mmCIF file of C-alpha atoms in Angstrom:
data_model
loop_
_atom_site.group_PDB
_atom_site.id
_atom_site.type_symbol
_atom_site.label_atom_id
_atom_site.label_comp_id
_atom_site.label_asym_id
_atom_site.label_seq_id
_atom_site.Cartn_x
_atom_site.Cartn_y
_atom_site.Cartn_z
ATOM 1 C CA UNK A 1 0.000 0.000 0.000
ATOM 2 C CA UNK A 2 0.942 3.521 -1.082
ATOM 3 C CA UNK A 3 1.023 5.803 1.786
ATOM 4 C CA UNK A 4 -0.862 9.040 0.708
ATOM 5 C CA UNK A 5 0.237 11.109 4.040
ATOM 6 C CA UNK A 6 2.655 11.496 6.300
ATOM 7 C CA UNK A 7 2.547 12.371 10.196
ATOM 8 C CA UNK A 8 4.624 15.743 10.459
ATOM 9 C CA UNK A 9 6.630 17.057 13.343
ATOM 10 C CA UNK A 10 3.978 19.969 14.765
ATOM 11 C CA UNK A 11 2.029 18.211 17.424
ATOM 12 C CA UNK A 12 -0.814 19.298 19.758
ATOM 13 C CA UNK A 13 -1.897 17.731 23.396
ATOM 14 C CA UNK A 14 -5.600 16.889 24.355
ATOM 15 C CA UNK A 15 -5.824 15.401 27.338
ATOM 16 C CA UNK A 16 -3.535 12.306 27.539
ATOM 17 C CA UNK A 17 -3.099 12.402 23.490
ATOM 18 C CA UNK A 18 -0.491 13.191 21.282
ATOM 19 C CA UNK A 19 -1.698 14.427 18.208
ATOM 20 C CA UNK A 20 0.190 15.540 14.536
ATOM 21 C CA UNK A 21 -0.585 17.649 11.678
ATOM 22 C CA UNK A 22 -0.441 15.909 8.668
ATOM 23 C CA UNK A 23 0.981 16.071 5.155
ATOM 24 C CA UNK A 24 -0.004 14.469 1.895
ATOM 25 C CA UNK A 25 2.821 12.866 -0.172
ATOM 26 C CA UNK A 26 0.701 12.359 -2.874
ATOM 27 C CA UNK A 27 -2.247 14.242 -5.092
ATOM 28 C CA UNK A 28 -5.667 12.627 -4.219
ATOM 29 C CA UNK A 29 -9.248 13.850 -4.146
ATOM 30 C CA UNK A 30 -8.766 18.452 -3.554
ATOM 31 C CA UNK A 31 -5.535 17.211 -1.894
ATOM 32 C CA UNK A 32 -2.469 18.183 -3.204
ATOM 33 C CA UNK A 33 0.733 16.861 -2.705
ATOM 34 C CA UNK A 34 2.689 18.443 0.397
ATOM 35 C CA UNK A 35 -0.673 20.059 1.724
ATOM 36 C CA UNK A 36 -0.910 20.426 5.239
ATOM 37 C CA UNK A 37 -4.177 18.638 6.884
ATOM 38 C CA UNK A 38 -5.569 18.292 10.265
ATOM 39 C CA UNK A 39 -4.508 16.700 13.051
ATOM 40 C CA UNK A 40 -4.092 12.704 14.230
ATOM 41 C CA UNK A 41 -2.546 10.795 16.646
ATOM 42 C CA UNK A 42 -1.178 7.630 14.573
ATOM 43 C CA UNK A 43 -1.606 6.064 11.524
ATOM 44 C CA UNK A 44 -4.731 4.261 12.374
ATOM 45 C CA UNK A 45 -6.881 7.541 12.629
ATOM 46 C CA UNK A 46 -6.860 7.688 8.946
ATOM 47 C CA UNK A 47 -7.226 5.483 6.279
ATOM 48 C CA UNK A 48 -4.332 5.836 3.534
ATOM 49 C CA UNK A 49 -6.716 4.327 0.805
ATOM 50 C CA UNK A 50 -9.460 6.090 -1.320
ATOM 51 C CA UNK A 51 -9.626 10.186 -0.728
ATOM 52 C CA UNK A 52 -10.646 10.462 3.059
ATOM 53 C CA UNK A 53 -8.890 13.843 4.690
ATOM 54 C CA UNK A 54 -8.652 15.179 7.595
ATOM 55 C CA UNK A 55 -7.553 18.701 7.297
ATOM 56 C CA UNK A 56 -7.548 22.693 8.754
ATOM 57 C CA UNK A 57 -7.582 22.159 12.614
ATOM 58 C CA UNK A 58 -9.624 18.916 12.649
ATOM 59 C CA UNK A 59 -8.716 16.456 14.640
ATOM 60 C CA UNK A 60 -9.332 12.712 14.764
ATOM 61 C CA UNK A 61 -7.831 10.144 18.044
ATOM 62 C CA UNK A 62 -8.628 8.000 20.855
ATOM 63 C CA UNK A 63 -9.119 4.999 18.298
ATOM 64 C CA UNK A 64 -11.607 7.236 15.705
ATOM 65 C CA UNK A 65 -11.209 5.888 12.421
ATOM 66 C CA UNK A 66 -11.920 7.835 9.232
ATOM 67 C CA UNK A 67 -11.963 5.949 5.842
ATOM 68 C CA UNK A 68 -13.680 6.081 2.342
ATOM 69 C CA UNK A 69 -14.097 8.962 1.024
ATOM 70 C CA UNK A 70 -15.023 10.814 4.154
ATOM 71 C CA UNK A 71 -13.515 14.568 5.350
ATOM 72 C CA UNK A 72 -13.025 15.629 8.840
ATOM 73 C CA UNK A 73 -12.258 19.721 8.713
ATOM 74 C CA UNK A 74 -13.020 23.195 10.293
ATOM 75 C CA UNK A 75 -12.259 22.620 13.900
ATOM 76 C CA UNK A 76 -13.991 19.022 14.190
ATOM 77 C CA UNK A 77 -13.166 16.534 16.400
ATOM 78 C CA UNK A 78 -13.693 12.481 15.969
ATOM 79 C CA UNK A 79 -12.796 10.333 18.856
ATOM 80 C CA UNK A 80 -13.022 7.270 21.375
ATOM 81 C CA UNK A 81 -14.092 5.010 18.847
ATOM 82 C CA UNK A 82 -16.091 6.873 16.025
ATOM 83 C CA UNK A 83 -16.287 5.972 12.881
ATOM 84 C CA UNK A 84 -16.708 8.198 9.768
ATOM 85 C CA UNK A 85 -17.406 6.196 6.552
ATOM 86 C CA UNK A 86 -18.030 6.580 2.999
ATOM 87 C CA UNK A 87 -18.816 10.239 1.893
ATOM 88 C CA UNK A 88 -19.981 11.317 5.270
ATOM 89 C CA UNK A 89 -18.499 15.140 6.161
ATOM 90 C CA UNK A 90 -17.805 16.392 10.043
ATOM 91 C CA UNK A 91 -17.106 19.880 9.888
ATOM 92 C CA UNK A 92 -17.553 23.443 11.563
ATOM 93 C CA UNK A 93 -17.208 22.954 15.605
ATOM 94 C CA UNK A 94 -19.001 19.320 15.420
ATOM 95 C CA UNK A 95 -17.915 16.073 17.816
ATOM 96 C CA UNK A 96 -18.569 12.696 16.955
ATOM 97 C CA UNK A 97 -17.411 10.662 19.771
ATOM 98 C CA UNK A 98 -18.022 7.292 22.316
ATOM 99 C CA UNK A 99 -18.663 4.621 19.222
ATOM 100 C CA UNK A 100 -20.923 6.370 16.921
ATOM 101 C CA UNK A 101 -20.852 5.945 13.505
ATOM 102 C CA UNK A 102 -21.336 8.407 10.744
ATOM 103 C CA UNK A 103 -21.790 6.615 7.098
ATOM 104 C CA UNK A 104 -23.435 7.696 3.682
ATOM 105 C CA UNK A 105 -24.081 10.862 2.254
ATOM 106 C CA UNK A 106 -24.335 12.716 5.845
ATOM 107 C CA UNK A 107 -22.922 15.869 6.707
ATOM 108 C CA UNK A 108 -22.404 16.646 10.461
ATOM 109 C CA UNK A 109 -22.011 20.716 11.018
ATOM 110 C CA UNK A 110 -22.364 23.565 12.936
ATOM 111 C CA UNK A 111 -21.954 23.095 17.242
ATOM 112 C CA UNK A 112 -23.708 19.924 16.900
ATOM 113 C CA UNK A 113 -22.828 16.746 18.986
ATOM 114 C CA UNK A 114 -23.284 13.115 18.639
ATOM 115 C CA UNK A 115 -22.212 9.986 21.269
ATOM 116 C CA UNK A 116 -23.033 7.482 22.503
ATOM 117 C CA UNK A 117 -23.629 4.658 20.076
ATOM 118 C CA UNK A 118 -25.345 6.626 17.873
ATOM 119 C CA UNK A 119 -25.516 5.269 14.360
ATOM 120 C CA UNK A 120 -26.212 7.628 11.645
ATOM 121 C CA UNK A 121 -26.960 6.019 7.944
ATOM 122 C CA UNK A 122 -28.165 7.609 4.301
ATOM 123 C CA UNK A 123 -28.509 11.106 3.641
ATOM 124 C CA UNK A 124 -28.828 13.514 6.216
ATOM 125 C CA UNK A 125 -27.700 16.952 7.266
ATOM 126 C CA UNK A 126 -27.798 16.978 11.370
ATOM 127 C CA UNK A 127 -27.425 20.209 13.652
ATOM 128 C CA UNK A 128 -29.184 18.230 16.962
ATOM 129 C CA UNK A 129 -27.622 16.633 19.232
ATOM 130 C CA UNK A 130 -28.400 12.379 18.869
ATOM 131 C CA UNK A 131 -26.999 10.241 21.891
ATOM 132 C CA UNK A 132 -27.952 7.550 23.783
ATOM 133 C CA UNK A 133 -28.390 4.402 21.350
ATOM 134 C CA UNK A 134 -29.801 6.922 18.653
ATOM 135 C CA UNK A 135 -30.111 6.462 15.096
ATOM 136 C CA UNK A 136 -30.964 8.446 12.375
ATOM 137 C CA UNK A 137 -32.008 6.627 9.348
ATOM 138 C CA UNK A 138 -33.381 7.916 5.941
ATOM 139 C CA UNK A 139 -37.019 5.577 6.263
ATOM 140 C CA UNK A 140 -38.740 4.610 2.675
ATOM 141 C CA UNK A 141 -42.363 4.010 3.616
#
């Protein structure tokens, strides 16, 4: 496997984590080669395989996992166990945290919050807050 980003030297602290900007080493996606991105604490934060990003000062840790084609940016954080999947965007001052999983076509904005095993699936646009167990699900009656 082709590594498409590199961990850089400029780190950050949250909490107990060490986190570090990224680079890519390689044009993918709107990424160009030697752009800075956002911020993770190792290699398993972010897939290196399709066009997923994490960039500005996002930041993704504490076992979050971002793959597909998904982006992480603005000031966004993903962690303790999240997922973000497919072509599903976090953005703006959002947290996805405690095992939820964000998938599809959704986009996650604005101050909103989500945790707690929360599963979020087909095409949505959320500015709640979902927790506890919740799911949001596209229905076809």
């Amino acid at each position: 496997m082709c590594k498409k980003y590199e961990l850089t030297d400029e780190e950050i602290v949250i909490g107990f984590h060490k986190l570090y900007r990224i680079r890519a080493l390689k044009d993918f996606g709107n990424v160009k080669v030697n752009e800075l991105g956002g911020f993770i604490e190792d290699e398993q934060n972010l897939s290196h395989e399709n066009d997923c990003w994490v960039c500005d000062n996002a930041k993704v840790f504490d076992n979050a996992m971002v793959f597909g084609n998904a982006k992480v940016f603005g000031n966004a954080k993903v962690y303790d166990n999240a997922k973000v999947i497919e072509n599903a965007l976090i953005y703006d001052e959002a947290r996805v945290f405690s095992d939820v999983r964000v998938c599809g076509e959704n986009i996650v904005a604005g101050n909103t919050i989500i945790w707690g095993n929360a599963n979020v699936y087909s095409r949505t646009k959320i500015s709640p807050r979902v927790s506890n167990n919740g799911r949001v699900q596209k229905m076809c009656l």
